Amino acid sequence: ENSGHVAITCNVDLGWESEYIEKILKVLDEKKVNISFNVTGRWAEENPEFLLEIKEKGHEIGNHGYKHLDYANLDYDANYKQIKTSKEIIENIIKTETKFFQAPSGSFSGDTVKAAKDLGYIPFKWDVDTIDWQNRQEPEVIIERVKKKDIKDGSIILMHPTYASGEAIDDIIEIIESKNLKPGSLRDIFDL
């Protein structure tokens, strides 16, 4: 809290269109804003060059587990294995330590949190969901939804690479700035 920032997080798994990641990166470049991309180990394995591009543009990379499963239903060992496998794959590619873990769908149990912490992660949840996967083609719906949310210092916004997010991200940045807050990454709000 009191970081003066709002974190924008973009969760990436297999099945999301890479052209929309490109669009999001382009807008962030223009706006000179760095955010957090939380990726699954499976996506990282299949898109190593893309992952490096995201890192080279100054964005933070977080761990989104290896596969998109319901982590709350996994026991400690299964959680540990999913998170550790993903950690090794991602860090092997970007040669940088990852600090944040976000369970797919925000589905955490006590075991998930413990496994993530044992692997050196800060597990986190968002408080502002764009629900962009429901309105993939409707940027105006996303923008209105974010405008209605109570965005405050330390808020975490969740998005995915959809057409709507690519079109709405500049508006989302403006909404944050209109509250005299700075858009940034998880590192900015957790003050690492």
GROMACS .gro file of C-alpha atoms in nm:
model
  192
    1GLU     CA    1   0.000   0.000   0.000
    2ASN     CA    2   0.096   0.367  -0.037
    3SER     CA    3   0.316   0.284  -0.333
    4GLY     CA    4   0.119   0.526  -0.550
    5HIS     CA    5   0.085   0.247  -0.807
    6VAL     CA    6  -0.178   0.017  -0.952
    7ALA     CA    7  -0.047  -0.309  -1.097
    8ILE     CA    8  -0.173  -0.427  -1.435
    9THR     CA    9  -0.136  -0.803  -1.474
   10CYS     CA   10  -0.189  -0.997  -1.795
   11ASN     CA   11  -0.231  -1.373  -1.757
   12VAL     CA   12  -0.114  -1.584  -2.050
   13ASP     CA   13  -0.177  -1.951  -2.117
   14LEU     CA   14  -0.195  -2.161  -2.431
   15GLY     CA   15  -0.499  -2.075  -2.638
   16TRP     CA   16  -0.467  -1.696  -2.614
   17GLU     CA   17  -0.393  -1.519  -2.941
   18SER     CA   18  -0.037  -1.393  -2.960
   19GLU     CA   19  -0.139  -1.109  -3.194
   20TYR     CA   20  -0.323  -0.954  -2.899
   21ILE     CA   21  -0.012  -0.977  -2.681
   22GLU     CA   22   0.172  -0.788  -2.958
   23LYS     CA   23  -0.098  -0.520  -2.957
   24ILE     CA   24  -0.082  -0.483  -2.578
   25LEU     CA   25   0.299  -0.459  -2.590
   26LYS     CA   26   0.279  -0.193  -2.861
   27VAL     CA   27   0.041   0.027  -2.657
   28LEU     CA   28   0.252  -0.019  -2.343
   29ASP     CA   29   0.559   0.088  -2.542
   30GLU     CA   30   0.382   0.401  -2.662
   31LYS     CA   31   0.262   0.480  -2.310
   32LYS     CA   32   0.601   0.392  -2.157
   33VAL     CA   33   0.433   0.166  -1.902
   34ASN     CA   34   0.571  -0.166  -1.775
   35ILE     CA   35   0.331  -0.427  -1.638
   36SER     CA   36   0.338  -0.789  -1.518
   37PHE     CA   37   0.279  -1.083  -1.750
   38ASN     CA   38   0.203  -1.405  -1.562
   39VAL     CA   39   0.263  -1.701  -1.789
   40THR     CA   40   0.212  -2.075  -1.760
   41GLY     CA   41   0.514  -2.299  -1.800
   42ARG     CA   42   0.346  -2.465  -2.098
   43TRP     CA   43   0.305  -2.132  -2.278
   44ALA     CA   44   0.666  -2.039  -2.199
   45GLU     CA   45   0.790  -2.372  -2.339
   46GLU     CA   46   0.613  -2.311  -2.668
   47ASN     CA   47   0.688  -1.938  -2.693
   48PRO     CA   48   1.041  -1.879  -2.560
   49GLU     CA   49   1.124  -1.597  -2.806
   50PHE     CA   50   0.800  -1.423  -2.723
   51LEU     CA   51   0.868  -1.452  -2.351
   52LEU     CA   52   1.213  -1.298  -2.404
   53GLU     CA   53   1.059  -1.014  -2.605
   54ILE     CA   54   0.823  -0.935  -2.317
   55LYS     CA   55   1.116  -0.933  -2.075
   56GLU     CA   56   1.336  -0.724  -2.305
   57LYS     CA   57   1.066  -0.459  -2.323
   58GLY     CA   58   1.103  -0.419  -1.947
   59HIS     CA   59   0.793  -0.606  -1.833
   60GLU     CA   60   0.789  -0.828  -1.530
   61ILE     CA   61   0.732  -1.201  -1.573
   62GLY     CA   62   0.536  -1.396  -1.311
   63ASN     CA   63   0.455  -1.764  -1.269
   64HIS     CA   64   0.102  -1.880  -1.354
   65GLY     CA   65   0.167  -2.248  -1.281
   66TYR     CA   66   0.264  -2.511  -1.536
   67LYS     CA   67  -0.082  -2.615  -1.652
   68HIS     CA   68  -0.415  -2.436  -1.618
   69LEU     CA   69  -0.563  -2.661  -1.348
   70ASP     CA   70  -0.773  -2.597  -1.039
   71TYR     CA   71  -0.486  -2.558  -0.793
   72ALA     CA   72  -0.717  -2.541  -0.490
   73ASN     CA   73  -0.803  -2.907  -0.556
   74LEU     CA   74  -0.439  -3.020  -0.573
   75ASP     CA   75  -0.252  -3.142  -0.266
   76TYR     CA   76   0.071  -2.978  -0.148
   77ASP     CA   77   0.301  -3.201  -0.355
   78ALA     CA   78   0.103  -3.151  -0.675
   79ASN     CA   79   0.096  -2.774  -0.621
   80TYR     CA   80   0.469  -2.771  -0.553
   81LYS     CA   81   0.542  -2.972  -0.867
   82GLN     CA   82   0.328  -2.751  -1.094
   83ILE     CA   83   0.476  -2.427  -0.961
   84LYS     CA   84   0.835  -2.555  -0.954
   85THR     CA   85   0.818  -2.699  -1.308
   86SER     CA   86   0.690  -2.368  -1.437
   87LYS     CA   87   0.954  -2.176  -1.238
   88GLU     CA   88   1.236  -2.381  -1.392
   89ILE     CA   89   1.106  -2.346  -1.748
   90ILE     CA   90   1.047  -1.970  -1.726
   91GLU     CA   91   1.370  -1.887  -1.543
   92ASN     CA   92   1.570  -2.104  -1.778
   93ILE     CA   93   1.446  -1.887  -2.065
   94ILE     CA   94   1.460  -1.539  -1.911
   95LYS     CA   95   1.762  -1.599  -1.682
   96THR     CA   96   1.592  -1.391  -1.412
   97GLU     CA   97   1.425  -1.497  -1.091
   98THR     CA   98   1.045  -1.482  -1.089
   99LYS     CA   99   0.894  -1.341  -0.770
  100PHE     CA  100   0.516  -1.360  -0.810
  101PHE     CA  101   0.278  -1.652  -0.839
  102GLN     CA  102  -0.082  -1.632  -0.952
  103ALA     CA  103  -0.288  -1.951  -0.948
  104PRO     CA  104  -0.499  -2.001  -1.263
  105SER     CA  105  -0.847  -1.857  -1.205
  106GLY     CA  106  -0.718  -1.729  -0.868
  107SER     CA  107  -0.791  -2.074  -0.726
  108PHE     CA  108  -0.567  -2.099  -0.417
  109SER     CA  109  -0.583  -2.337  -0.122
  110GLY     CA  110  -0.364  -2.326   0.189
  111ASP     CA  111  -0.144  -2.588   0.018
  112THR     CA  112  -0.110  -2.370  -0.293
  113VAL     CA  113  -0.002  -2.070  -0.085
  114LYS     CA  114   0.242  -2.279   0.121
  115ALA     CA  115   0.397  -2.442  -0.189
  116ALA     CA  116   0.435  -2.102  -0.361
  117LYS     CA  117   0.597  -1.949  -0.052
  118ASP     CA  118   0.826  -2.250  -0.007
  119LEU     CA  119   0.946  -2.184  -0.364
  120GLY     CA  120   1.020  -1.822  -0.277
  121TYR     CA  121   0.709  -1.667  -0.433
  122ILE     CA  122   0.473  -1.395  -0.326
  123PRO     CA  123   0.128  -1.537  -0.409
  124PHE     CA  124  -0.123  -1.267  -0.497
  125LYS     CA  125  -0.481  -1.209  -0.603
  126TRP     CA  126  -0.632  -0.930  -0.804
  127ASP     CA  127  -0.910  -0.697  -0.685
  128VAL     CA  128  -1.013  -0.550  -1.024
  129ASP     CA  129  -1.117  -0.809  -1.282
  130THR     CA  130  -1.177  -0.688  -1.638
  131ILE     CA  131  -1.356  -1.020  -1.711
  132ASP     CA  132  -1.224  -0.960  -2.063
  133TRP     CA  133  -1.253  -1.329  -2.156
  134GLN     CA  134  -1.631  -1.287  -2.144
  135ASN     CA  135  -1.634  -0.979  -2.367
  136ARG     CA  136  -1.339  -1.056  -2.594
  137GLN     CA  137  -1.463  -0.837  -2.878
  138GLU     CA  138  -1.610  -0.554  -2.671
  139PRO     CA  139  -1.350  -0.303  -2.549
  140GLU     CA  140  -1.617  -0.052  -2.449
  141VAL     CA  141  -1.769  -0.307  -2.206
  142ILE     CA  142  -1.426  -0.360  -2.049
  143ILE     CA  143  -1.362   0.016  -2.018
  144GLU     CA  144  -1.700   0.080  -1.852
  145ARG     CA  145  -1.644  -0.213  -1.615
  146VAL     CA  146  -1.302  -0.081  -1.505
  147LYS     CA  147  -1.443   0.273  -1.463
  148LYS     CA  148  -1.701   0.140  -1.215
  149LYS     CA  149  -1.444  -0.044  -1.005
  150ASP     CA  150  -1.295   0.096  -0.689
  151ILE     CA  151  -0.937   0.134  -0.811
  152LYS     CA  152  -0.709   0.244  -0.531
  153ASP     CA  153  -0.343   0.256  -0.434
  154GLY     CA  154  -0.212  -0.101  -0.452
  155SER     CA  155  -0.499  -0.235  -0.664
  156ILE     CA  156  -0.423  -0.523  -0.901
  157ILE     CA  157  -0.603  -0.531  -1.235
  158LEU     CA  158  -0.643  -0.866  -1.414
  159MET     CA  159  -0.656  -0.897  -1.791
  160HIS     CA  160  -0.581  -1.147  -2.066
  161PRO     CA  161  -0.460  -1.107  -2.425
  162THR     CA  162  -0.796  -1.046  -2.595
  163TYR     CA  163  -0.895  -0.810  -2.875
  164ALA     CA  164  -1.090  -0.607  -2.617
  165SER     CA  165  -0.789  -0.567  -2.386
  166GLY     CA  166  -0.560  -0.461  -2.669
  167GLU     CA  167  -0.809  -0.190  -2.759
  168ALA     CA  168  -0.891  -0.092  -2.399
  169ILE     CA  169  -0.550  -0.087  -2.234
  170ASP     CA  170  -0.475   0.277  -2.313
  171ASP     CA  171  -0.812   0.372  -2.159
  172ILE     CA  172  -0.736   0.158  -1.853
  173ILE     CA  173  -0.403   0.340  -1.813
  174GLU     CA  174  -0.588   0.675  -1.838
  175ILE     CA  175  -0.842   0.567  -1.576
  176ILE     CA  176  -0.557   0.481  -1.336
  177GLU     CA  177  -0.380   0.811  -1.405
  178SER     CA  178  -0.704   1.006  -1.356
  179LYS     CA  179  -0.697   0.885  -0.993
  180ASN     CA  180  -0.345   1.029  -0.955
  181LEU     CA  181  -0.199   0.680  -0.945
  182LYS     CA  182   0.071   0.527  -1.167
  183PRO     CA  183   0.014   0.213  -1.373
  184GLY     CA  184   0.288  -0.043  -1.319
  185SER     CA  185   0.386  -0.397  -1.229
  186LEU     CA  186   0.349  -0.612  -0.919
  187ARG     CA  187   0.702  -0.517  -0.817
  188ASP     CA  188   0.587  -0.154  -0.799
  189ILE     CA  189   0.311  -0.223  -0.550
  190PHE     CA  190   0.493  -0.485  -0.342
  191ASP     CA  191   0.793  -0.255  -0.326
  192LEU     CA  192   1.059  -0.518  -0.399
   0.00000   0.00000   0.00000
